[in-house]
PDB file of C-alpha atoms in Angstrom:
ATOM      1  CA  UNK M   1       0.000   0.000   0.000  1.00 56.00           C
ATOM      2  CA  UNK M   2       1.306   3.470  -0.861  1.00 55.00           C
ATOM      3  CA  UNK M   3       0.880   5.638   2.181  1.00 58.00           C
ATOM      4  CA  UNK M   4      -1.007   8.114   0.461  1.00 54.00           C
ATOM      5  CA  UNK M   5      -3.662   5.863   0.099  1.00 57.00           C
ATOM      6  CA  UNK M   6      -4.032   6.656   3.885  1.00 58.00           C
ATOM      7  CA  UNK M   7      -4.680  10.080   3.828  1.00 53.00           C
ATOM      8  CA  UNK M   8      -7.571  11.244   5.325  1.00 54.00           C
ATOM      9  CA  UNK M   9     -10.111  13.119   3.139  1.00 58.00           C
ATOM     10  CA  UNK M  10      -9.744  16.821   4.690  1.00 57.00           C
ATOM     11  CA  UNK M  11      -8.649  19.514   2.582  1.00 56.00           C
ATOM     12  CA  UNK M  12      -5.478  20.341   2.296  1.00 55.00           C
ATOM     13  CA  UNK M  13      -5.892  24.258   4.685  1.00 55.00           C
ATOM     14  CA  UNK M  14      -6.501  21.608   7.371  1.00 53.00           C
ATOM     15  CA  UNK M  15      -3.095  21.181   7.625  1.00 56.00           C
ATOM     16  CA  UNK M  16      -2.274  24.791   8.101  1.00 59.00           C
ATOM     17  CA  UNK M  17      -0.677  26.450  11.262  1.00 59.00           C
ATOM     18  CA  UNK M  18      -3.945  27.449  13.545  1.00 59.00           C
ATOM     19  CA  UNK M  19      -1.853  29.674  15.548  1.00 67.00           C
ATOM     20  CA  UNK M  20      -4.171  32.890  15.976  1.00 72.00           C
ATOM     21  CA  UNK M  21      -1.854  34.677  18.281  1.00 74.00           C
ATOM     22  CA  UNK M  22       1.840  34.023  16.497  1.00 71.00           C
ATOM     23  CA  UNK M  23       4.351  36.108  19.460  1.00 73.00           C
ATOM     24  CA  UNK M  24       6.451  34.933  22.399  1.00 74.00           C
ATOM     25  CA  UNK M  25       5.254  35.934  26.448  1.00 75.00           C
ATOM     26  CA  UNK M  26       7.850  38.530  26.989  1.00 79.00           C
ATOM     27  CA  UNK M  27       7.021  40.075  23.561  1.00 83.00           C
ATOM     28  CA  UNK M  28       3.330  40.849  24.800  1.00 85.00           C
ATOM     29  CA  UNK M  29       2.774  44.047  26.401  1.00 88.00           C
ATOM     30  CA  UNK M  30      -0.811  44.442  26.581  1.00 90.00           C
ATOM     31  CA  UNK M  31      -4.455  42.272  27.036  1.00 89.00           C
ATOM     32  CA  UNK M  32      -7.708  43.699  26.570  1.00 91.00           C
ATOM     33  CA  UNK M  33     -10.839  41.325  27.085  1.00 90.00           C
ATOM     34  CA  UNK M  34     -14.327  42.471  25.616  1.00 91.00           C
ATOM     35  CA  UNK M  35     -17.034  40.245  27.170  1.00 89.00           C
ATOM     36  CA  UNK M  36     -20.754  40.910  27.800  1.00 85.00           C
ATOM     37  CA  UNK M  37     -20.230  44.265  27.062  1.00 87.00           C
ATOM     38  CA  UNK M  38     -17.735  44.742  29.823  1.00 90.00           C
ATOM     39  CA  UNK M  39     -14.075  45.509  29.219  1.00 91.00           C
ATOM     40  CA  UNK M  40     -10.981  44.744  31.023  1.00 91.00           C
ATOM     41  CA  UNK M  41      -7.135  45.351  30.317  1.00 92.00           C
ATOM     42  CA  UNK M  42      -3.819  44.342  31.736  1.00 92.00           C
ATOM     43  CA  UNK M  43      -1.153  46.154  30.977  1.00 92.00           C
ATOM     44  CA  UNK M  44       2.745  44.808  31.637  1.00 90.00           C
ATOM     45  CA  UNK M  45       4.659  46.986  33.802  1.00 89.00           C
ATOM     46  CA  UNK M  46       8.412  46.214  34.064  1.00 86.00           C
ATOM     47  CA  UNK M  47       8.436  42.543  34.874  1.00 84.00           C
ATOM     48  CA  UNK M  48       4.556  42.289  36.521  1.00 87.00           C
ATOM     49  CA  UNK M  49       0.974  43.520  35.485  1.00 89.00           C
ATOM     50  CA  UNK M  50      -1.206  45.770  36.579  1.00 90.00           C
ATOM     51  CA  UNK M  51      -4.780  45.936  35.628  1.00 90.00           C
ATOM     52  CA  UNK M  52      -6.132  49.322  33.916  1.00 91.00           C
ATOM     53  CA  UNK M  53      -9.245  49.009  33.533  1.00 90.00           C
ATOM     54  CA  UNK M  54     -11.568  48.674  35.830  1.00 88.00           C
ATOM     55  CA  UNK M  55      -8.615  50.135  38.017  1.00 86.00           C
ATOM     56  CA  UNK M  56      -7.647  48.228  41.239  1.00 84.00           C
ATOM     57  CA  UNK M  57      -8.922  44.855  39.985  1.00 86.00           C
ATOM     58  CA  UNK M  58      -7.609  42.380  42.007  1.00 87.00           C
ATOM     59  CA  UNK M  59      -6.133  39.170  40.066  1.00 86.00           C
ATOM     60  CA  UNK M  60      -3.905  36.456  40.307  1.00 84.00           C
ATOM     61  CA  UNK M  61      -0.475  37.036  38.344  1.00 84.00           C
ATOM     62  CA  UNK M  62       0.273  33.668  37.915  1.00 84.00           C
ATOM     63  CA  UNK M  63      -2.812  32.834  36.054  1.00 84.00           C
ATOM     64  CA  UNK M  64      -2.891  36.360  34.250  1.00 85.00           C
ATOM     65  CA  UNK M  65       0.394  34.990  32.995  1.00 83.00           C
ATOM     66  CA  UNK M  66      -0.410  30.940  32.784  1.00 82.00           C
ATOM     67  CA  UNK M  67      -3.468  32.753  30.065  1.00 81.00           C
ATOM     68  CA  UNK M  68      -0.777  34.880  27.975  1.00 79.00           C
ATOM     69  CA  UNK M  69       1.356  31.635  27.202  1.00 77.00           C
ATOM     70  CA  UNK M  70      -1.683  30.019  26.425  1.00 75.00           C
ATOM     71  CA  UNK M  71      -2.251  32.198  24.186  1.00 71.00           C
ATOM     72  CA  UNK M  72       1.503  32.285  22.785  1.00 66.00           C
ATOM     73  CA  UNK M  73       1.089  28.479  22.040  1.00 60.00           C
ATOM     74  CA  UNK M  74      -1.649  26.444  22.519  1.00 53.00           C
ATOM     75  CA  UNK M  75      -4.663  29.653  21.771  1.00 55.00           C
ATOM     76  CA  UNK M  76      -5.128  28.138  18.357  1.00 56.00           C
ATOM     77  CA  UNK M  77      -7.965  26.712  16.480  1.00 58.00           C
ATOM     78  CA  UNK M  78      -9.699  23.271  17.072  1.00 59.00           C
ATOM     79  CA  UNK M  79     -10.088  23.361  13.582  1.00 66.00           C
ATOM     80  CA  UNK M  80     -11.429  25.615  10.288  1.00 64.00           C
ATOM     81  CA  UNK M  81     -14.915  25.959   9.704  1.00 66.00           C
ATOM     82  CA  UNK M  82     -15.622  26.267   5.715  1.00 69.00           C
ATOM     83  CA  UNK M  83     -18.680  27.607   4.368  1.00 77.00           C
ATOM     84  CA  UNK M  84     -20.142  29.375   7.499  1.00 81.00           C
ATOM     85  CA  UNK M  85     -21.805  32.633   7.116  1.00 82.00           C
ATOM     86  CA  UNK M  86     -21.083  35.686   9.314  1.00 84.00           C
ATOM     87  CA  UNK M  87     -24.400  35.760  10.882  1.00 85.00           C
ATOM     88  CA  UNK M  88     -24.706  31.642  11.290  1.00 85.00           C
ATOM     89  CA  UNK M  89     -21.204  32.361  13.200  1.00 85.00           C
ATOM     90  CA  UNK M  90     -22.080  35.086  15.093  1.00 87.00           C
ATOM     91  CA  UNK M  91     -19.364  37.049  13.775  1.00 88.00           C
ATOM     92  CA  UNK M  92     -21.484  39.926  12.046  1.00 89.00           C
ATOM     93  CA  UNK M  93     -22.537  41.199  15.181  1.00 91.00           C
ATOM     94  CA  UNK M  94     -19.694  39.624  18.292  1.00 90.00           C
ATOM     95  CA  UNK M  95     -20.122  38.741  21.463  1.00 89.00           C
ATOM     96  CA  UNK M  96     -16.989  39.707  21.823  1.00 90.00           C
ATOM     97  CA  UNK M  97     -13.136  40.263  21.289  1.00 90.00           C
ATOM     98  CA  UNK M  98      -9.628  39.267  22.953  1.00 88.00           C
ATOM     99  CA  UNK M  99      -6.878  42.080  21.748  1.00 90.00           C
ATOM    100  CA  UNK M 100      -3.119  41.237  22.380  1.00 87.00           C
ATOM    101  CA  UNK M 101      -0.690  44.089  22.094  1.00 88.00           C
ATOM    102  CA  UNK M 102       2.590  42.673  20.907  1.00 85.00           C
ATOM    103  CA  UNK M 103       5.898  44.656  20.841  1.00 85.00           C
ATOM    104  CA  UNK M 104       8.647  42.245  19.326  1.00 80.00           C
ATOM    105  CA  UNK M 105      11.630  44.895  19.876  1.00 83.00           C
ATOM    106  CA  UNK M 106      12.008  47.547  22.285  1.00 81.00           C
ATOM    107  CA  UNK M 107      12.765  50.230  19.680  1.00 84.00           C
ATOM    108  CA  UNK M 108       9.656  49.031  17.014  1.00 83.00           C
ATOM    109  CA  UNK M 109       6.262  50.115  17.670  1.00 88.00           C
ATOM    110  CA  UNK M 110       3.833  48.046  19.080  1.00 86.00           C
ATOM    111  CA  UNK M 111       0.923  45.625  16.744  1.00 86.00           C
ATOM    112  CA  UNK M 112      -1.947  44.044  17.595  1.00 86.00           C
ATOM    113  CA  UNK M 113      -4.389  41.129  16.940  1.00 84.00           C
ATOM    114  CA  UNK M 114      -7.691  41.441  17.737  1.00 89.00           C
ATOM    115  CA  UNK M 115      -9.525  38.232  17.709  1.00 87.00           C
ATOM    116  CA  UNK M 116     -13.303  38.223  17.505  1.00 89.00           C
ATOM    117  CA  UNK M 117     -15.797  35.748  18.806  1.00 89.00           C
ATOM    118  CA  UNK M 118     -18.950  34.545  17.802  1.00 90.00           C
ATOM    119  CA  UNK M 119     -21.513  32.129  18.514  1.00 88.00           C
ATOM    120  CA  UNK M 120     -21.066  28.416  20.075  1.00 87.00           C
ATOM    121  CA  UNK M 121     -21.285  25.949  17.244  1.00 81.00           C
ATOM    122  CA  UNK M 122     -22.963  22.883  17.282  1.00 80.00           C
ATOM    123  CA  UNK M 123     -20.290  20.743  19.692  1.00 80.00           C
ATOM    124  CA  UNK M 124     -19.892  23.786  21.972  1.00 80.00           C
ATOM    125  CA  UNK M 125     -16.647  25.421  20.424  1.00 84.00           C
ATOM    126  CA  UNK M 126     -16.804  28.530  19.479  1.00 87.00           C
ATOM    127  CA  UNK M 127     -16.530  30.334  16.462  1.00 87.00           C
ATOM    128  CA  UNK M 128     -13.897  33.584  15.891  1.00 87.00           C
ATOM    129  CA  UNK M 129     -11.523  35.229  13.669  1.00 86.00           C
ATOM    130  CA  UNK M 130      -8.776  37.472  13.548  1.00 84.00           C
ATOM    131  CA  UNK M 131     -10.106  40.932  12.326  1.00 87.00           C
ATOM    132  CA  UNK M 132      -8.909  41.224   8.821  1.00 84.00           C
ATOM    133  CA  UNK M 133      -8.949  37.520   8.263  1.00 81.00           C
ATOM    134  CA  UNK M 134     -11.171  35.935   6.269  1.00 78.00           C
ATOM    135  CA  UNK M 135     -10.807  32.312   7.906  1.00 79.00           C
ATOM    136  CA  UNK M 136     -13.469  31.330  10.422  1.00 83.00           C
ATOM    137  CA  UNK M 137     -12.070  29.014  13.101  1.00 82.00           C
ATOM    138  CA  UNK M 138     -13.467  26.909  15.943  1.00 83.00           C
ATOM    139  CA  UNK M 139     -12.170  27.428  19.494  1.00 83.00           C
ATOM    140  CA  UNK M 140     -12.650  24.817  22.161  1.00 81.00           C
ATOM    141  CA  UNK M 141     -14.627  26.576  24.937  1.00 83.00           C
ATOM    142  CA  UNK M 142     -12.007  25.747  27.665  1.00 80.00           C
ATOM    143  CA  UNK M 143      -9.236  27.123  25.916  1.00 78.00           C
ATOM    144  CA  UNK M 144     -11.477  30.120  25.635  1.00 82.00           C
ATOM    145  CA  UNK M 145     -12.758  30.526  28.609  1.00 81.00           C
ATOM    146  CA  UNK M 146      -9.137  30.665  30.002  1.00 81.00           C
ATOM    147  CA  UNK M 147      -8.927  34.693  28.324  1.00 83.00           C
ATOM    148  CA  UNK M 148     -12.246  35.284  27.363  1.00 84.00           C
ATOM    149  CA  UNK M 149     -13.718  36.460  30.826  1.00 84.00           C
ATOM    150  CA  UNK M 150     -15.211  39.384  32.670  1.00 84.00           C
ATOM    151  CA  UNK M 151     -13.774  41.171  35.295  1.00 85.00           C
ATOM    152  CA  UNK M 152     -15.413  38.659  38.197  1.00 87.00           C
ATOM    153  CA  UNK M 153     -13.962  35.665  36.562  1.00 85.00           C
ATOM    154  CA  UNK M 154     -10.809  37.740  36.856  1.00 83.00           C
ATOM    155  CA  UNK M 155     -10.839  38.532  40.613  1.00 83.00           C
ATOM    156  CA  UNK M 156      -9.155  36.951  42.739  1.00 71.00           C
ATOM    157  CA  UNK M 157     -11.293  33.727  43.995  1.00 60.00           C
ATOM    158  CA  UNK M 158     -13.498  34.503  40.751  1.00 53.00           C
ATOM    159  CA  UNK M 159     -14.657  31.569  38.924  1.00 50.00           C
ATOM    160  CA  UNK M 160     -12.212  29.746  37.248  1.00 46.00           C
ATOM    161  CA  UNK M 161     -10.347  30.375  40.654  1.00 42.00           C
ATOM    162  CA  UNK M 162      -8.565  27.157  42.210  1.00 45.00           C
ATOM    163  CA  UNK M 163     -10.579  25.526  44.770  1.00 41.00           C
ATOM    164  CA  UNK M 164      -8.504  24.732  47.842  1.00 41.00           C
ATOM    165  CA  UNK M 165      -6.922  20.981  47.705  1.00 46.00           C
ATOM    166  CA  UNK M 166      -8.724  18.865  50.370  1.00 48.00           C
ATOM    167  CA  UNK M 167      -7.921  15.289  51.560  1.00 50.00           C
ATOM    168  CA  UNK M 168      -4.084  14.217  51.705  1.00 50.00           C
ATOM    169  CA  UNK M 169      -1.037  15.995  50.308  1.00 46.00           C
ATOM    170  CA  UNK M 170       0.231  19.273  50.007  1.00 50.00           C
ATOM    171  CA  UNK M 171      -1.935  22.091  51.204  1.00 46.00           C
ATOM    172  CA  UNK M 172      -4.776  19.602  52.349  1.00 45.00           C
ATOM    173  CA  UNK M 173      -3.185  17.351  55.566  1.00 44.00           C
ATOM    174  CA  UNK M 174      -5.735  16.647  58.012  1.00 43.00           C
TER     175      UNK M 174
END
């Protein structure tokens, strides 16, 4: 058998990178999060972040920055969705968008990538886009519900906060 016989029957732009976000963590220098018509953004100051807006949020670092590598690696598409209108999508009208501010050297100006999400799809992934992108992708929710959140899910003890460990171990002896 030839091992092309083997090859599934996708088209070939399934093979492509998915990568929507394409920098490295210490290259990003700004988040802003768009999310039931409530925004909030972190900005990097010298080697920590500070939230801007709403001012004086309260947020864990460690997952601020656990998100941003998420989204330097592993914030890419499930897969491509092919013939899906805008408004089957939900990307005529959002529900909302994730903006990373990127500054690759300290003496270039900054760019940014503003992805925009739509509607949950049929299997619960969502679709988005980066604006000025044709291509429609699908999103698994978890990934995005790691950025995409309001400014309650980003307090401290929020959802998506750690519950504390119980039982044996580390953090939970009796």
């Amino acid at each position: 058998r030839h091992p092309l016989d083997e090859m599934p029957d996708e088209p070939i732009e399934a093979y492509r990178d998915k990568t929507l976000v394409k920098a490295e963590i210490n290259q990003v220098t700004a988040l802003t999060v768009e999310k039931q018509g409530e925004t909030v953004t972190f900005e990097k100051q010298g080697r920590s972040w500070k939230a801007v807006k709403p001012a004086g949020l309260s947020f864990n670092q460690s997952r601020l920055i656990s998100t941003i590598r998420l989204l330097e690696g592993r914030f890419a598409a499930h897969r491509f969705a092919y013939k899906v209108s805008p408004a089957d999508s939900g990307l005529d009208k959002p529900q909302g968008r994730i903006v990373v501010t990127i500054k690759e050297k300290p003496d270039a100006p900054a760019r940014t990538v503003e992805i925009l999400v739509g509607k949950a799809g049929k299997r619960g992934d969502f679709h988005a886009k980066v604006k000025g992108d044709a291509q429609v992708v699908l999103i698994r929710r978890w990934v995005l519900n790691r950025v995409w959140r309001t400014s309650k899910e980003w307090e401290r003890g929020g959802r998506g906060a750690r519950a504390p460990r119980r039982g044996r171990g580390p953090g939970g002896l009796r």
